[in-house]
PDB file of C-alpha atoms in Angstrom:
ATOM      1  CA  LEU I  19     141.143 133.209 196.013  1.00 52.00           C
ATOM      2  CA  VAL I  20     144.413 135.133 194.546  1.00 41.00           C
ATOM      3  CA  LEU I  21     143.919 132.662 191.445  1.00 42.00           C
ATOM      4  CA  ARG I  22     139.999 133.272 191.098  1.00 49.00           C
ATOM      5  CA  LEU I  23     140.667 137.105 191.194  1.00 39.00           C
ATOM      6  CA  LEU I  24     143.712 136.806 188.771  1.00 37.00           C
ATOM      7  CA  ALA I  25     141.428 134.811 186.481  1.00 41.00           C
ATOM      8  CA  CYS I  26     138.979 137.571 186.551  1.00 41.00           C
ATOM      9  CA  PHE I  27     141.367 140.286 185.538  1.00 37.00           C
ATOM     10  CA  LEU I  28     142.497 138.214 183.030  1.00 40.00           C
ATOM     11  CA  PHE I  29     139.059 137.784 181.521  1.00 43.00           C
ATOM     12  CA  LEU I  30     138.321 141.337 181.882  1.00 41.00           C
ATOM     13  CA  GLY I  31     141.769 142.235 180.060  1.00 40.00           C
ATOM     14  CA  ILE I  32     140.508 139.974 177.292  1.00 40.00           C
ATOM     15  CA  SER I  33     137.140 141.593 176.834  1.00 36.00           C
ATOM     16  CA  ALA I  34     138.595 145.065 177.128  1.00 35.00           C
ATOM     17  CA  THR I  35     140.843 144.049 174.124  1.00 36.00           C
ATOM     18  CA  PHE I  36     138.005 142.710 172.041  1.00 41.00           C
ATOM     19  CA  ALA I  37     135.809 145.693 172.854  1.00 44.00           C
ATOM     20  CA  GLY I  38     138.620 147.909 171.241  1.00 64.00           C
ATOM     21  CA  ASP I  39     138.418 145.964 168.134  1.00 86.00           C
ATOM     22  CA  LEU I  40     134.784 146.646 167.383  1.00 93.00           C
ATOM     23  CA  PRO I  41     133.541 149.567 165.519  1.00 94.00           C
ATOM     24  CA  ASP I  42     131.815 152.602 167.263  1.00 94.00           C
ATOM     25  CA  LEU I  43     128.316 151.481 166.550  1.00 93.00           C
ATOM     26  CA  THR I  44     127.262 155.020 166.456  1.00 95.00           C
ATOM     27  CA  ARG I  45     129.463 155.985 163.300  1.00 95.00           C
ATOM     28  CA  THR I  46     129.401 152.375 161.917  1.00 96.00           C
ATOM     29  CA  PRO I  47     126.141 150.600 162.663  1.00 97.00           C
ATOM     30  CA  GLY I  48     126.261 148.531 159.361  1.00 98.00           C
ATOM     31  CA  VAL I  49     124.193 149.073 156.525  1.00 98.00           C
ATOM     32  CA  THR I  50     122.889 146.321 153.925  1.00 98.00           C
ATOM     33  CA  ASN I  51     122.794 146.705 150.281  1.00 98.00           C
ATOM     34  CA  PRO I  52     119.310 146.946 149.280  1.00 98.00           C
ATOM     35  CA  ASP I  53     120.064 144.895 145.852  1.00 97.00           C
ATOM     36  CA  VAL I  54     120.848 141.639 147.920  1.00 98.00           C
ATOM     37  CA  THR I  55     117.915 139.727 149.362  1.00 98.00           C
ATOM     38  CA  GLN I  56     117.527 136.205 150.659  1.00 97.00           C
ATOM     39  CA  GLY I  57     115.455 135.647 147.308  1.00 97.00           C
ATOM     40  CA  ASN I  58     118.190 136.733 145.022  1.00 98.00           C
ATOM     41  CA  ILE I  59     121.419 135.203 146.909  1.00 98.00           C
ATOM     42  CA  ASN I  60     122.023 132.734 144.091  1.00 97.00           C
ATOM     43  CA  ASN I  61     122.349 135.600 141.537  1.00 98.00           C
ATOM     44  CA  THR I  62     124.488 137.889 143.957  1.00 98.00           C
ATOM     45  CA  ILE I  63     126.226 137.043 146.807  1.00 98.00           C
ATOM     46  CA  CYS I  64     126.605 133.095 146.142  1.00 98.00           C
ATOM     47  CA  VAL I  65     128.002 133.792 142.470  1.00 98.00           C
ATOM     48  CA  THR I  66     132.092 133.683 142.667  1.00 96.00           C
ATOM     49  CA  GLY I  67     133.407 137.004 141.794  1.00 96.00           C
ATOM     50  CA  TRP I  68     130.116 138.902 142.464  1.00 96.00           C
ATOM     51  CA  THR I  69     131.628 141.239 145.154  1.00 97.00           C
ATOM     52  CA  LYS I  70     134.575 142.433 142.397  1.00 97.00           C
ATOM     53  CA  THR I  71     131.324 143.888 140.433  1.00 97.00           C
ATOM     54  CA  ILE I  72     130.207 146.361 143.312  1.00 98.00           C
ATOM     55  CA  ARG I  73     133.449 146.858 145.211  1.00 98.00           C
ATOM     56  CA  PRO I  74     134.285 150.699 145.500  1.00 98.00           C
ATOM     57  CA  PRO I  75     137.330 152.027 144.090  1.00 97.00           C
ATOM     58  CA  THR I  76     140.667 152.393 146.527  1.00 96.00           C
ATOM     59  CA  SER I  77     140.238 156.173 145.703  1.00 97.00           C
ATOM     60  CA  TYR I  78     136.967 156.393 147.523  1.00 98.00           C
ATOM     61  CA  THR I  79     137.867 154.004 150.376  1.00 97.00           C
ATOM     62  CA  ASN I  80     140.956 155.636 151.045  1.00 97.00           C
ATOM     63  CA  LYS I  81     139.779 159.113 151.323  1.00 97.00           C
ATOM     64  CA  LEU I  82     137.032 157.698 153.707  1.00 98.00           C
ATOM     65  CA  LYS I  83     139.681 155.934 155.607  1.00 97.00           C
ATOM     66  CA  LYS I  84     141.863 159.102 156.290  1.00 97.00           C
ATOM     67  CA  GLN I  85     138.592 161.081 157.551  1.00 97.00           C
ATOM     68  CA  GLN I  86     137.423 157.987 159.594  1.00 96.00           C
ATOM     69  CA  ILE I  87     140.624 157.573 161.209  1.00 96.00           C
ATOM     70  CA  GLU I  88     140.561 161.077 162.411  1.00 95.00           C
ATOM     71  CA  GLU I  89     136.766 160.712 163.617  1.00 93.00           C
ATOM     72  CA  TYR I  90     137.686 157.365 165.497  1.00 93.00           C
ATOM     73  CA  GLY I  91     140.642 159.187 167.134  1.00 92.00           C
ATOM     74  CA  TYR I  92     143.234 156.839 166.243  1.00 92.00           C
ATOM     75  CA  ALA I  93     146.719 157.855 167.751  1.00 93.00           C
ATOM     76  CA  ASP I  94     148.751 156.466 164.601  1.00 93.00           C
ATOM     77  CA  LYS I  95     147.209 158.064 161.288  1.00 95.00           C
ATOM     78  CA  ARG I  96     149.200 155.892 158.693  1.00 95.00           C
ATOM     79  CA  LEU I  97     146.795 154.547 156.465  1.00 96.00           C
ATOM     80  CA  SER I  98     148.613 151.114 155.805  1.00 95.00           C
ATOM     81  CA  LEU I  99     147.694 150.245 159.625  1.00 94.00           C
ATOM     82  CA  TYR I 100     144.121 149.941 158.753  1.00 95.00           C
ATOM     83  CA  GLU I 101     141.732 148.247 156.214  1.00 95.00           C
ATOM     84  CA  GLU I 102     138.700 150.347 155.482  1.00 97.00           C
ATOM     85  CA  ASP I 103     136.498 147.520 156.193  1.00 96.00           C
ATOM     86  CA  HIS I 104     132.736 146.854 155.616  1.00 98.00           C
ATOM     87  CA  LEU I 105     131.398 146.138 159.008  1.00 98.00           C
ATOM     88  CA  ILE I 106     128.725 143.845 156.803  1.00 98.00           C
ATOM     89  CA  SER I 107     130.939 142.504 154.120  1.00 98.00           C
ATOM     90  CA  LEU I 108     130.150 142.699 150.495  1.00 98.00           C
ATOM     91  CA  GLN I 109     130.001 138.980 150.462  1.00 97.00           C
ATOM     92  CA  LEU I 110     127.272 139.116 153.236  1.00 98.00           C
ATOM     93  CA  GLY I 111     125.264 141.633 151.440  1.00 98.00           C
ATOM     94  CA  GLY I 112     126.627 144.953 152.934  1.00 98.00           C
ATOM     95  CA  HIS I 113     126.343 148.303 151.374  1.00 98.00           C
ATOM     96  CA  PRO I 114     129.408 148.925 149.307  1.00 98.00           C
ATOM     97  CA  THR I 115     129.789 152.649 149.721  1.00 98.00           C
ATOM     98  CA  ASP I 116     127.663 153.828 152.663  1.00 98.00           C
ATOM     99  CA  PRO I 117     130.104 155.373 155.141  1.00 98.00           C
ATOM    100  CA  LYS I 118     128.014 153.782 157.988  1.00 98.00           C
ATOM    101  CA  ASN I 119     128.833 150.367 156.724  1.00 98.00           C
ATOM    102  CA  LEU I 120     132.627 151.232 156.328  1.00 98.00           C
ATOM    103  CA  TRP I 121     135.359 151.882 159.274  1.00 96.00           C
ATOM    104  CA  PRO I 122     139.057 151.808 159.491  1.00 96.00           C
ATOM    105  CA  GLU I 123     139.728 148.535 161.201  1.00 94.00           C
ATOM    106  CA  PRO I 124     143.100 147.787 162.506  1.00 92.00           C
ATOM    107  CA  TYR I 125     145.364 145.047 161.367  1.00 90.00           C
ATOM    108  CA  HIS I 126     147.591 144.372 163.997  1.00 87.00           C
ATOM    109  CA  THR I 127     145.231 143.872 167.123  1.00 89.00           C
ATOM    110  CA  ARG I 128     144.045 140.361 168.141  1.00 89.00           C
ATOM    111  CA  CYS I 129     140.566 140.648 166.536  1.00 93.00           C
ATOM    112  CA  GLY I 130     141.858 142.617 163.497  1.00 90.00           C
ATOM    113  CA  ALA I 131     140.705 142.900 159.898  1.00 90.00           C
ATOM    114  CA  ARG I 132     142.242 139.545 158.810  1.00 90.00           C
ATOM    115  CA  ILE I 133     140.386 137.582 161.472  1.00 93.00           C
ATOM    116  CA  LYS I 134     137.117 139.026 160.845  1.00 95.00           C
ATOM    117  CA  ASP I 135     137.745 138.119 157.183  1.00 94.00           C
ATOM    118  CA  VAL I 136     137.636 134.519 158.438  1.00 95.00           C
ATOM    119  CA  LEU I 137     134.337 134.778 159.593  1.00 97.00           C
ATOM    120  CA  GLU I 138     133.048 136.699 156.550  1.00 97.00           C
ATOM    121  CA  THR I 139     133.969 133.749 154.577  1.00 97.00           C
ATOM    122  CA  ARG I 140     132.377 131.204 157.080  1.00 98.00           C
ATOM    123  CA  LEU I 141     129.012 133.040 157.185  1.00 98.00           C
ATOM    124  CA  LYS I 142     129.013 133.457 153.357  1.00 98.00           C
ATOM    125  CA  LYS I 143     129.361 129.616 152.809  1.00 98.00           C
ATOM    126  CA  MET I 144     126.769 128.996 155.630  1.00 98.00           C
ATOM    127  CA  ILE I 145     124.248 131.164 153.685  1.00 98.00           C
ATOM    128  CA  CYS I 146     125.038 129.906 150.291  1.00 98.00           C
ATOM    129  CA  SER I 147     124.914 126.076 151.513  1.00 97.00           C
ATOM    130  CA  LYS I 148     122.029 123.692 150.201  1.00 95.00           C
ATOM    131  CA  PRO I 149     120.171 124.078 152.555  1.00 95.00           C
ATOM    132  CA  PRO I 150     121.233 127.275 154.007  1.00 95.00           C
ATOM    133  CA  LYS I 151     122.638 126.861 157.567  1.00 98.00           C
ATOM    134  CA  ILE I 152     122.125 130.798 158.349  1.00 98.00           C
ATOM    135  CA  SER I 153     119.678 133.185 156.755  1.00 98.00           C
ATOM    136  CA  LEU I 154     121.337 136.190 154.999  1.00 98.00           C
ATOM    137  CA  GLU I 155     119.569 138.457 157.621  1.00 98.00           C
ATOM    138  CA  ASP I 156     120.493 136.525 160.420  1.00 98.00           C
ATOM    139  CA  ALA I 157     124.137 136.763 159.482  1.00 98.00           C
ATOM    140  CA  GLN I 158     123.858 140.390 158.741  1.00 98.00           C
ATOM    141  CA  LYS I 159     122.590 141.100 162.264  1.00 98.00           C
ATOM    142  CA  GLU I 160     125.221 139.013 163.953  1.00 97.00           C
ATOM    143  CA  ILE I 161     128.099 140.399 162.093  1.00 97.00           C
ATOM    144  CA  ALA I 162     126.783 144.132 162.627  1.00 98.00           C
ATOM    145  CA  THR I 163     126.064 143.649 166.083  1.00 96.00           C
ATOM    146  CA  ASP I 164     128.968 142.050 167.755  1.00 96.00           C
ATOM    147  CA  TRP I 165     131.288 140.290 165.030  1.00 96.00           C
ATOM    148  CA  ILE I 166     133.780 139.021 167.763  1.00 96.00           C
ATOM    149  CA  LYS I 167     130.889 137.322 169.688  1.00 96.00           C
ATOM    150  CA  ALA I 168     129.851 135.826 166.228  1.00 97.00           C
ATOM    151  CA  TYR I 169     133.507 134.745 165.436  1.00 97.00           C
ATOM    152  CA  LYS I 170     133.217 132.733 168.816  1.00 96.00           C
ATOM    153  CA  LYS I 171     130.066 131.285 167.831  1.00 97.00           C
ATOM    154  CA  TYR I 172     130.725 130.300 164.264  1.00 97.00           C
ATOM    155  CA  VAL I 173     134.684 130.069 164.002  1.00 96.00           C
ATOM    156  CA  HIS I 174     136.485 129.242 167.101  1.00 94.00           C
ATOM    157  CA  GLY I 175     134.663 128.963 170.897  1.00 93.00           C
ATOM    158  CA  GLY I 176     138.169 130.400 172.359  1.00 92.00           C
ATOM    159  CA  GLY I 177     137.957 133.505 170.321  1.00 91.00           C
ATOM    160  CA  CYS I 178     140.372 135.435 168.152  1.00 91.00           C
ATOM    161  CA  PRO I 179     143.790 133.758 168.108  1.00 89.00           C
ATOM    162  CA  PHE I 180     146.531 135.655 169.985  1.00 81.00           C
ATOM    163  CA  LEU I 181     149.232 137.772 168.140  1.00 68.00           C
ATOM    164  CA  GLU I 182     152.761 136.456 168.157  1.00 65.00           C
ATOM    165  CA  ASP I 183     153.453 139.232 170.687  1.00 54.00           C
ATOM    166  CA  ASP I 184     150.922 138.072 173.091  1.00 49.00           C
ATOM    167  CA  GLN I 185     152.175 134.607 173.424  1.00 46.00           C
TER     168      GLN I 185
END
């Protein structure tokens, strides 16, 4: 019984950690780029280097990051601790500049910015494979709804890797 209770507390603790790594969906629900459709992915997201042509300048994202760090109520205000991340990434047809698709994603959490990048690349490869293994719309929906759940589904069933400090 004690082991079962301990297992439940550990599970709940891990879930709480994951929940803190997701954006506030009222502030950042994710917005798609209307110029990217399933019908034109071979001329947009599936072209190497395409995202560089639509990526907003750092001057825009840094200003937004500073504002959103305040809105999110993060205690540590250092910009270097966060990536101003596209919830629906550019490589998955996310809107480049809409603030509802951008959020200050922490780097140093179990399911932080660099971990999400792995999922984004995996989903892009699945969308662009011949034949596609997932539709553009389904990938966008999954990453916007709960990217950590999508990470477990498409990258690693055990979830995000532990940080060095966690082990």
